[in-house]
Amino acid sequence: MELVGVTRRFGERVVIDELSLRVERGQIVALLGLNGAGKTTTISMILGLLRPDHGDIHVMGVEPRTAMRQGQVGAMLQSARVPPRATVRDVLRLATALYADAMPVPELARLANLEDLIGRRVDRLSGGELQRLRFAVSAAGRPELVILDEPTTAMDVPSRHAFWQQIQAHAAAGMTVLFCTHLLDEVNAADLVYILVDGRIASSGSPAELLETGLPVTVSIDQALDDPSRLPGVLQHRVEGHRTTMTTHDSDRLVMALADAGLVDGLRVVGGDLESAFLQITEQSGEVSA
């Protein structure tokens, strides 16, 4: 799947601005962004629900609407309604009836870990169970590409962990997955992450690569220093009570200087995390676009 130079306006407002991204077969790709970044609009164009004002979109080598008609794409959308009085079995039967080469209902239930819930009514499902049912519906036609919009909404932590383990197993078997999220910890399941800010790709890379963006490391000790800025490599510092906290891009050099001075009580070194990377990228992108 590929988007090249895609732009979409609503009136005078540019919601998606020259967006380009690529998803290879068998990849799990995350589209990460804050609310209002353009994730839902991007998904809508990939599914053929909206047309771009400019640029090209190809899904499995064809235009989005063609890919949808051919059953090559499955979608799990937040807005998808499920009949509340139907059972899980009923919903899966309805979903599989739409496709010539549908997955059998028992296999579909097993795929989404719904076997123990097969006879339960939809209005008796928890939020996480309902999300698993929506995923099963999206996979009913054996699509080559599955698009997931905030898929783990309402799931507890164990359910989210199990869900992503399943998704990774399906991708290893050849399924291609594109998912949208604003939850930073979820992108660790992805092979590739695109960070979307104000309708533009602000950065992309694997989760590990996003952490290698030159994020500062925090070094702290249990001693109030008079002038931490004199130490090598200190970018910023603060002294609170008896504890000094410093940021640096060269933690090895700073820690060595502290050790040479005998300042190692309560020494703690904390590397940059994905949240810090995301905030840095979005802030930098906002400054550029402003």
Short mmCIF file of the C-alpha atoms (twelve columns), coordinates in Angstrom:
data_MODEL
# 
_entry.id   MODEL 
# 
loop_
_atom_site.group_PDB 
_atom_site.id 
_atom_site.type_symbol 
_atom_site.label_atom_id 
_atom_site.label_alt_id 
_atom_site.label_comp_id 
_atom_site.label_asym_id 
_atom_site.label_seq_id 
_atom_site.Cartn_x 
_atom_site.Cartn_y 
_atom_site.Cartn_z 
_atom_site.pdbx_PDB_model_num 
ATOM 1   C CA . MET A 1   0.000   0.000   0.000  1 
ATOM 2   C CA . GLU A 2   1.313   3.450   -0.864 1 
ATOM 3   C CA . LEU A 3   0.247   7.073   -0.539 1 
ATOM 4   C CA . VAL A 4   2.173   9.628   -2.584 1 
ATOM 5   C CA . GLY A 5   1.773   13.380  -2.108 1 
ATOM 6   C CA . VAL A 6   -1.775  13.049  -0.785 1 
ATOM 7   C CA . THR A 7   -3.611  16.246  0.171  1 
ATOM 8   C CA . ARG A 8   -7.140  16.563  1.504  1 
ATOM 9   C CA . ARG A 9   -9.011  19.758  2.320  1 
ATOM 10  C CA . PHE A 10  -12.266 20.425  4.112  1 
ATOM 11  C CA . GLY A 11  -13.288 23.822  2.823  1 
ATOM 12  C CA . GLU A 12  -10.276 26.096  3.160  1 
ATOM 13  C CA . ARG A 13  -8.672  23.931  5.827  1 
ATOM 14  C CA . VAL A 14  -5.866  21.577  4.769  1 
ATOM 15  C CA . VAL A 15  -6.296  18.443  6.894  1 
ATOM 16  C CA . ILE A 16  -3.794  16.194  5.091  1 
ATOM 17  C CA . ASP A 17  -0.822  17.961  3.542  1 
ATOM 18  C CA . GLU A 18  1.353   16.212  0.919  1 
ATOM 19  C CA . LEU A 19  1.286   12.937  2.856  1 
ATOM 20  C CA . SER A 20  3.436   10.058  1.616  1 
ATOM 21  C CA . LEU A 21  3.811   6.672   3.279  1 
ATOM 22  C CA . ARG A 22  4.377   3.068   2.284  1 
ATOM 23  C CA . VAL A 23  3.365   -0.231  3.862  1 
ATOM 24  C CA . GLU A 24  5.092   -3.405  2.680  1 
ATOM 25  C CA . ARG A 25  3.400   -6.795  2.586  1 
ATOM 26  C CA . GLY A 26  3.568   -8.557  5.959  1 
ATOM 27  C CA . GLN A 27  4.489   -5.408  7.881  1 
ATOM 28  C CA . ILE A 28  2.810   -4.007  10.970 1 
ATOM 29  C CA . VAL A 29  2.784   -0.234  10.556 1 
ATOM 30  C CA . ALA A 30  1.610   2.299   13.131 1 
ATOM 31  C CA . LEU A 31  0.212   5.727   12.355 1 
ATOM 32  C CA . LEU A 32  0.806   7.620   15.593 1 
ATOM 33  C CA . GLY A 33  -0.624  11.034  16.310 1 
ATOM 34  C CA . LEU A 34  -2.572  13.178  18.698 1 
ATOM 35  C CA . ASN A 35  -6.313  13.637  18.262 1 
ATOM 36  C CA . GLY A 36  -6.883  15.900  15.264 1 
ATOM 37  C CA . ALA A 37  -3.592  14.977  13.580 1 
ATOM 38  C CA . GLY A 38  -5.386  13.519  10.550 1 
ATOM 39  C CA . LYS A 39  -5.347  9.785   11.299 1 
ATOM 40  C CA . THR A 40  -9.054  9.160   10.684 1 
ATOM 41  C CA . THR A 41  -9.036  11.176  7.451  1 
ATOM 42  C CA . THR A 42  -6.046  9.173   6.228  1 
ATOM 43  C CA . ILE A 43  -7.792  5.886   6.975  1 
ATOM 44  C CA . SER A 44  -10.969 7.089   5.260  1 
ATOM 45  C CA . MET A 45  -9.010  7.814   2.075  1 
ATOM 46  C CA . ILE A 46  -7.240  4.439   2.182  1 
ATOM 47  C CA . LEU A 47  -10.639 2.749   2.471  1 
ATOM 48  C CA . GLY A 48  -12.059 4.783   -0.408 1 
ATOM 49  C CA . LEU A 49  -14.569 6.568   1.820  1 
ATOM 50  C CA . LEU A 50  -12.982 9.917   0.940  1 
ATOM 51  C CA . ARG A 51  -11.113 10.961  -2.178 1 
ATOM 52  C CA . PRO A 52  -7.909  12.980  -1.971 1 
ATOM 53  C CA . ASP A 53  -7.863  16.422  -3.556 1 
ATOM 54  C CA . HIS A 54  -4.358  15.725  -4.790 1 
ATOM 55  C CA . GLY A 55  -1.960  12.788  -4.880 1 
ATOM 56  C CA . ASP A 56  -2.214  9.042   -5.456 1 
ATOM 57  C CA . ILE A 57  -3.270  6.122   -3.273 1 
ATOM 58  C CA . HIS A 58  -2.737  2.491   -4.276 1 
ATOM 59  C CA . VAL A 59  -3.888  -0.399  -2.107 1 
ATOM 60  C CA . MET A 60  -2.617  -3.830  -3.110 1 
ATOM 61  C CA . GLY A 61  -1.728  -2.303  -6.483 1 
ATOM 62  C CA . VAL A 62  -5.163  -0.871  -7.276 1 
ATOM 63  C CA . GLU A 63  -7.308  2.104   -6.286 1 
ATOM 64  C CA . PRO A 64  -8.828  1.946   -2.773 1 
ATOM 65  C CA . ARG A 65  -12.440 1.360   -3.870 1 
ATOM 66  C CA . THR A 66  -11.365 -1.465  -6.169 1 
ATOM 67  C CA . ALA A 67  -9.378  -3.106  -3.364 1 
ATOM 68  C CA . MET A 68  -12.407 -2.871  -1.084 1 
ATOM 69  C CA . ARG A 69  -14.742 -4.390  -3.703 1 
ATOM 70  C CA . GLN A 70  -12.306 -7.248  -4.241 1 
ATOM 71  C CA . GLY A 71  -12.234 -8.004  -0.507 1 
ATOM 72  C CA . GLN A 72  -8.512  -7.342  -0.235 1 
ATOM 73  C CA . VAL A 73  -8.934  -4.941  2.682  1 
ATOM 74  C CA . GLY A 74  -10.576 -5.412  6.058  1 
ATOM 75  C CA . ALA A 75  -11.232 -2.555  8.443  1 
ATOM 76  C CA . MET A 76  -11.864 -2.307  12.161 1 
ATOM 77  C CA . LEU A 77  -13.282 1.147   12.781 1 
ATOM 78  C CA . GLN A 78  -14.258 2.798   16.053 1 
ATOM 79  C CA . SER A 79  -17.553 3.852   14.514 1 
ATOM 80  C CA . ALA A 80  -18.522 0.325   13.402 1 
ATOM 81  C CA . ARG A 81  -21.889 -0.665  14.876 1 
ATOM 82  C CA . VAL A 82  -22.701 -4.245  15.856 1 
ATOM 83  C CA . PRO A 83  -26.313 -5.450  16.415 1 
ATOM 84  C CA . PRO A 84  -26.658 -5.396  20.214 1 
ATOM 85  C CA . ARG A 85  -29.105 -8.316  20.524 1 
ATOM 86  C CA . ALA A 86  -27.212 -10.606 18.151 1 
ATOM 87  C CA . THR A 87  -24.869 -13.243 19.513 1 
ATOM 88  C CA . VAL A 88  -21.192 -13.388 18.651 1 
ATOM 89  C CA . ARG A 89  -21.967 -16.403 16.454 1 
ATOM 90  C CA . ASP A 90  -24.674 -14.456 14.615 1 
ATOM 91  C CA . VAL A 91  -22.331 -11.556 13.909 1 
ATOM 92  C CA . LEU A 92  -19.579 -13.839 12.632 1 
ATOM 93  C CA . ARG A 93  -22.038 -15.666 10.374 1 
ATOM 94  C CA . LEU A 94  -23.252 -12.365 8.942  1 
ATOM 95  C CA . ALA A 95  -19.664 -11.253 8.325  1 
ATOM 96  C CA . THR A 96  -18.610 -14.473 6.606  1 
ATOM 97  C CA . ALA A 97  -21.727 -14.473 4.397  1 
ATOM 98  C CA . LEU A 98  -20.378 -11.390 2.622  1 
ATOM 99  C CA . TYR A 99  -17.377 -13.181 1.101  1 
ATOM 100 C CA . ALA A 100 -16.956 -16.042 -1.358 1 
ATOM 101 C CA . ASP A 101 -13.804 -17.308 0.372  1 
ATOM 102 C CA . ALA A 102 -14.644 -16.397 3.949  1 
ATOM 103 C CA . MET A 103 -12.937 -17.863 6.965  1 
ATOM 104 C CA . PRO A 104 -15.110 -20.508 8.697  1 
ATOM 105 C CA . VAL A 105 -16.854 -19.202 11.804 1 
ATOM 106 C CA . PRO A 106 -14.997 -21.531 14.233 1 
ATOM 107 C CA . GLU A 107 -11.650 -20.473 12.769 1 
ATOM 108 C CA . LEU A 108 -12.640 -16.814 12.939 1 
ATOM 109 C CA . ALA A 109 -13.697 -17.178 16.575 1 
ATOM 110 C CA . ARG A 110 -10.377 -18.828 17.364 1 
ATOM 111 C CA . LEU A 111 -8.489  -16.096 15.507 1 
ATOM 112 C CA . ALA A 112 -9.968  -13.388 17.756 1 
ATOM 113 C CA . ASN A 113 -10.051 -15.485 20.941 1 
ATOM 114 C CA . LEU A 114 -13.861 -15.505 20.986 1 
ATOM 115 C CA . GLU A 115 -14.471 -19.247 21.328 1 
ATOM 116 C CA . ASP A 116 -15.722 -18.982 24.918 1 
ATOM 117 C CA . LEU A 117 -18.031 -16.095 23.966 1 
ATOM 118 C CA . ILE A 118 -19.579 -17.565 20.829 1 
ATOM 119 C CA . GLY A 119 -23.101 -17.743 22.273 1 
ATOM 120 C CA . ARG A 120 -23.036 -14.457 24.169 1 
ATOM 121 C CA . ARG A 121 -25.093 -11.475 23.059 1 
ATOM 122 C CA . VAL A 122 -23.245 -8.397  21.871 1 
ATOM 123 C CA . ASP A 123 -24.820 -6.185  24.534 1 
ATOM 124 C CA . ARG A 124 -23.354 -8.495  27.194 1 
ATOM 125 C CA . LEU A 125 -19.772 -8.125  25.955 1 
ATOM 126 C CA . SER A 126 -17.186 -6.002  27.707 1 
ATOM 127 C CA . GLY A 127 -15.532 -3.184  25.790 1 
ATOM 128 C CA . GLY A 128 -12.449 -5.293  25.109 1 
ATOM 129 C CA . GLU A 129 -14.510 -8.287  23.997 1 
ATOM 130 C CA . LEU A 130 -16.461 -6.081  21.605 1 
ATOM 131 C CA . GLN A 131 -13.198 -4.831  20.101 1 
ATOM 132 C CA . ARG A 132 -12.083 -8.419  19.531 1 
ATOM 133 C CA . LEU A 133 -15.380 -9.105  17.775 1 
ATOM 134 C CA . ARG A 134 -14.844 -6.078  15.529 1 
ATOM 135 C CA . PHE A 135 -11.389 -7.397  14.672 1 
ATOM 136 C CA . ALA A 136 -12.876 -10.782 13.773 1 
ATOM 137 C CA . VAL A 137 -15.372 -9.080  11.442 1 
ATOM 138 C CA . SER A 138 -12.514 -7.191  9.754  1 
ATOM 139 C CA . ALA A 139 -10.683 -10.469 9.101  1 
ATOM 140 C CA . ALA A 140 -13.697 -12.504 7.925  1 
ATOM 141 C CA . GLY A 141 -12.885 -12.252 4.210  1 
ATOM 142 C CA . ARG A 142 -9.207  -13.254 4.591  1 
ATOM 143 C CA . PRO A 143 -8.007  -9.765  3.586  1 
ATOM 144 C CA . GLU A 144 -4.417  -9.137  2.639  1 
ATOM 145 C CA . LEU A 145 -4.483  -5.790  4.445  1 
ATOM 146 C CA . VAL A 146 -6.232  -5.063  7.748  1 
ATOM 147 C CA . ILE A 147 -6.686  -1.482  8.930  1 
ATOM 148 C CA . LEU A 148 -7.275  -0.960  12.643 1 
ATOM 149 C CA . ASP A 149 -8.472  2.337   14.105 1 
ATOM 150 C CA . GLU A 150 -7.562  2.610   17.814 1 
ATOM 151 C CA . PRO A 151 -8.054  -1.179  18.094 1 
ATOM 152 C CA . THR A 152 -7.443  -1.670  21.822 1 
ATOM 153 C CA . THR A 153 -9.820  0.997   23.082 1 
ATOM 154 C CA . ALA A 154 -11.566 -0.304  26.245 1 
ATOM 155 C CA . MET A 155 -9.171  -3.248  26.609 1 
ATOM 156 C CA . ASP A 156 -7.360  -3.822  29.885 1 
ATOM 157 C CA . VAL A 157 -3.585  -4.309  29.911 1 
ATOM 158 C CA . PRO A 158 -3.565  -8.152  29.700 1 
ATOM 159 C CA . SER A 159 -6.109  -8.066  26.862 1 
ATOM 160 C CA . ARG A 160 -4.076  -5.480  24.956 1 
ATOM 161 C CA . HIS A 161 -0.930  -7.554  25.350 1 
ATOM 162 C CA . ALA A 162 -2.693  -10.694 24.100 1 
ATOM 163 C CA . PHE A 163 -4.251  -8.774  21.197 1 
ATOM 164 C CA . TRP A 164 -0.909  -7.514  19.924 1 
ATOM 165 C CA . GLN A 165 0.636   -10.955 20.264 1 
ATOM 166 C CA . GLN A 166 -2.139  -12.241 17.986 1 
ATOM 167 C CA . ILE A 167 -1.610  -9.429  15.487 1 
ATOM 168 C CA . GLN A 168 2.132   -10.119 15.337 1 
ATOM 169 C CA . ALA A 169 1.429   -13.813 14.728 1 
ATOM 170 C CA . HIS A 170 -0.962  -12.974 11.868 1 
ATOM 171 C CA . ALA A 171 1.601   -10.607 10.334 1 
ATOM 172 C CA . ALA A 172 4.229   -13.348 10.520 1 
ATOM 173 C CA . ALA A 173 1.805   -15.506 8.519  1 
ATOM 174 C CA . GLY A 174 1.561   -12.840 5.793  1 
ATOM 175 C CA . MET A 175 -1.156  -10.427 6.905  1 
ATOM 176 C CA . THR A 176 -0.362  -6.731  6.449  1 
ATOM 177 C CA . VAL A 177 -1.537  -4.431  9.239  1 
ATOM 178 C CA . LEU A 178 -1.882  -0.661  9.432  1 
ATOM 179 C CA . PHE A 179 -3.150  0.688   12.735 1 
ATOM 180 C CA . CYS A 180 -3.832  4.139   14.112 1 
ATOM 181 C CA . THR A 181 -3.203  4.966   17.733 1 
ATOM 182 C CA . HIS A 182 -2.440  7.752   20.161 1 
ATOM 183 C CA . LEU A 183 -1.079  5.238   22.722 1 
ATOM 184 C CA . LEU A 184 2.689   5.338   22.683 1 
ATOM 185 C CA . ASP A 185 3.290   1.908   24.183 1 
ATOM 186 C CA . GLU A 186 1.319   0.254   21.377 1 
ATOM 187 C CA . VAL A 187 3.763   1.232   18.651 1 
ATOM 188 C CA . ASN A 188 6.287   -1.211  20.104 1 
ATOM 189 C CA . ALA A 189 4.261   -3.881  18.275 1 
ATOM 190 C CA . ALA A 190 4.995   -2.182  14.933 1 
ATOM 191 C CA . ASP A 191 7.806   -2.740  12.457 1 
ATOM 192 C CA . LEU A 192 7.504   0.853   11.268 1 
ATOM 193 C CA . VAL A 193 6.002   3.973   12.844 1 
ATOM 194 C CA . TYR A 194 4.827   7.126   11.076 1 
ATOM 195 C CA . ILE A 195 4.297   10.117  13.368 1 
ATOM 196 C CA . LEU A 196 1.547   12.355  12.023 1 
ATOM 197 C CA . VAL A 197 1.420   16.019  13.059 1 
ATOM 198 C CA . ASP A 198 -1.097  18.445  11.535 1 
ATOM 199 C CA . GLY A 199 -1.620  16.232  8.500  1 
ATOM 200 C CA . ARG A 200 2.076   15.763  7.755  1 
ATOM 201 C CA . ILE A 201 4.563   12.997  8.471  1 
ATOM 202 C CA . ALA A 202 6.856   14.522  11.077 1 
ATOM 203 C CA . SER A 203 9.078   11.459  11.435 1 
ATOM 204 C CA . SER A 204 9.192   7.759   10.638 1 
ATOM 205 C CA . GLY A 205 11.213  4.718   11.568 1 
ATOM 206 C CA . SER A 206 11.157  1.642   13.737 1 
ATOM 207 C CA . PRO A 207 10.421  2.188   17.445 1 
ATOM 208 C CA . ALA A 208 14.135  1.707   18.131 1 
ATOM 209 C CA . GLU A 209 15.106  4.245   15.461 1 
ATOM 210 C CA . LEU A 210 12.745  6.848   16.898 1 
ATOM 211 C CA . LEU A 211 14.581  6.514   20.192 1 
ATOM 212 C CA . GLU A 212 17.851  7.353   18.435 1 
ATOM 213 C CA . THR A 213 16.824  10.938  17.700 1 
ATOM 214 C CA . GLY A 214 19.406  12.486  19.980 1 
ATOM 215 C CA . LEU A 215 17.210  12.514  23.058 1 
ATOM 216 C CA . PRO A 216 18.909  13.791  26.195 1 
ATOM 217 C CA . VAL A 217 19.636  11.406  29.053 1 
ATOM 218 C CA . THR A 218 18.813  12.346  32.640 1 
ATOM 219 C CA . VAL A 219 21.523  11.919  35.293 1 
ATOM 220 C CA . SER A 220 20.761  12.593  38.951 1 
ATOM 221 C CA . ILE A 221 22.578  12.293  42.290 1 
ATOM 222 C CA . ASP A 222 21.704  12.681  45.966 1 
ATOM 223 C CA . GLN A 223 23.695  15.848  46.508 1 
ATOM 224 C CA . ALA A 224 22.909  19.520  45.987 1 
ATOM 225 C CA . LEU A 225 25.586  20.924  43.675 1 
ATOM 226 C CA . ASP A 226 26.416  24.622  43.675 1 
ATOM 227 C CA . ASP A 227 26.981  24.917  39.918 1 
ATOM 228 C CA . PRO A 228 26.129  21.769  37.915 1 
ATOM 229 C CA . SER A 229 26.649  23.658  34.640 1 
ATOM 230 C CA . ARG A 230 30.410  23.435  35.194 1 
ATOM 231 C CA . LEU A 231 30.309  19.688  34.740 1 
ATOM 232 C CA . PRO A 232 31.044  18.395  31.204 1 
ATOM 233 C CA . GLY A 233 28.109  17.894  28.860 1 
ATOM 234 C CA . VAL A 234 25.360  19.310  31.093 1 
ATOM 235 C CA . LEU A 235 22.525  20.797  29.026 1 
ATOM 236 C CA . GLN A 236 20.044  21.673  31.755 1 
ATOM 237 C CA . HIS A 237 19.956  21.178  35.493 1 
ATOM 238 C CA . ARG A 238 17.860  21.711  38.566 1 
ATOM 239 C CA . VAL A 239 18.520  21.353  42.295 1 
ATOM 240 C CA . GLU A 240 15.657  20.278  44.526 1 
ATOM 241 C CA . GLY A 241 16.489  19.829  48.185 1 
ATOM 242 C CA . HIS A 242 19.470  17.512  48.349 1 
ATOM 243 C CA . ARG A 243 19.063  16.116  44.817 1 
ATOM 244 C CA . THR A 244 20.584  17.433  41.596 1 
ATOM 245 C CA . THR A 245 19.134  16.428  38.231 1 
ATOM 246 C CA . MET A 246 20.947  17.087  34.944 1 
ATOM 247 C CA . THR A 247 20.305  16.334  31.265 1 
ATOM 248 C CA . THR A 248 23.057  15.514  28.798 1 
ATOM 249 C CA . HIS A 249 23.763  13.993  25.398 1 
ATOM 250 C CA . ASP A 250 27.012  12.471  26.747 1 
ATOM 251 C CA . SER A 251 26.060  10.542  29.862 1 
ATOM 252 C CA . ASP A 252 29.306  8.519   29.890 1 
ATOM 253 C CA . ARG A 253 31.413  11.660  30.122 1 
ATOM 254 C CA . LEU A 254 29.210  13.224  32.798 1 
ATOM 255 C CA . VAL A 255 29.072  10.086  34.941 1 
ATOM 256 C CA . MET A 256 32.862  9.738   34.700 1 
ATOM 257 C CA . ALA A 257 33.287  13.324  35.915 1 
ATOM 258 C CA . LEU A 258 30.905  12.695  38.818 1 
ATOM 259 C CA . ALA A 259 32.762  9.511   39.750 1 
ATOM 260 C CA . ASP A 260 36.134  11.295  39.642 1 
ATOM 261 C CA . ALA A 261 34.725  13.886  42.048 1 
ATOM 262 C CA . GLY A 262 33.274  11.231  44.348 1 
ATOM 263 C CA . LEU A 263 29.712  12.343  43.593 1 
ATOM 264 C CA . VAL A 264 27.997  8.991   43.175 1 
ATOM 265 C CA . ASP A 265 25.522  8.805   46.063 1 
ATOM 266 C CA . GLY A 266 22.096  7.930   44.661 1 
ATOM 267 C CA . LEU A 267 23.431  8.069   41.095 1 
ATOM 268 C CA . ARG A 268 20.690  7.358   38.589 1 
ATOM 269 C CA . VAL A 269 20.860  7.424   34.790 1 
ATOM 270 C CA . VAL A 270 17.602  7.351   32.811 1 
ATOM 271 C CA . GLY A 271 17.699  7.078   29.019 1 
ATOM 272 C CA . GLY A 272 15.272  8.805   26.676 1 
ATOM 273 C CA . ASP A 273 11.986  6.938   26.217 1 
ATOM 274 C CA . LEU A 274 9.446   6.752   23.413 1 
ATOM 275 C CA . GLU A 275 7.229   9.340   25.067 1 
ATOM 276 C CA . SER A 276 10.116  11.801  25.122 1 
ATOM 277 C CA . ALA A 277 10.880  11.040  21.471 1 
ATOM 278 C CA . PHE A 278 7.262   11.599  20.462 1 
ATOM 279 C CA . LEU A 279 7.010   14.878  22.363 1 
ATOM 280 C CA . GLN A 280 10.294  16.132  20.927 1 
ATOM 281 C CA . ILE A 281 9.273   15.273  17.362 1 
ATOM 282 C CA . THR A 282 5.804   16.813  17.638 1 
ATOM 283 C CA . GLU A 283 7.139   19.954  19.308 1 
ATOM 284 C CA . GLN A 284 9.834   20.410  16.659 1 
ATOM 285 C CA . SER A 285 7.308   19.842  13.875 1 
ATOM 286 C CA . GLY A 286 4.931   22.350  15.441 1 
ATOM 287 C CA . GLU A 287 7.679   24.948  15.609 1 
ATOM 288 C CA . VAL A 288 8.526   24.396  11.935 1 
ATOM 289 C CA . SER A 289 4.904   24.552  10.732 1 
ATOM 290 C CA . ALA A 290 4.227   27.632  12.837 1 
# 
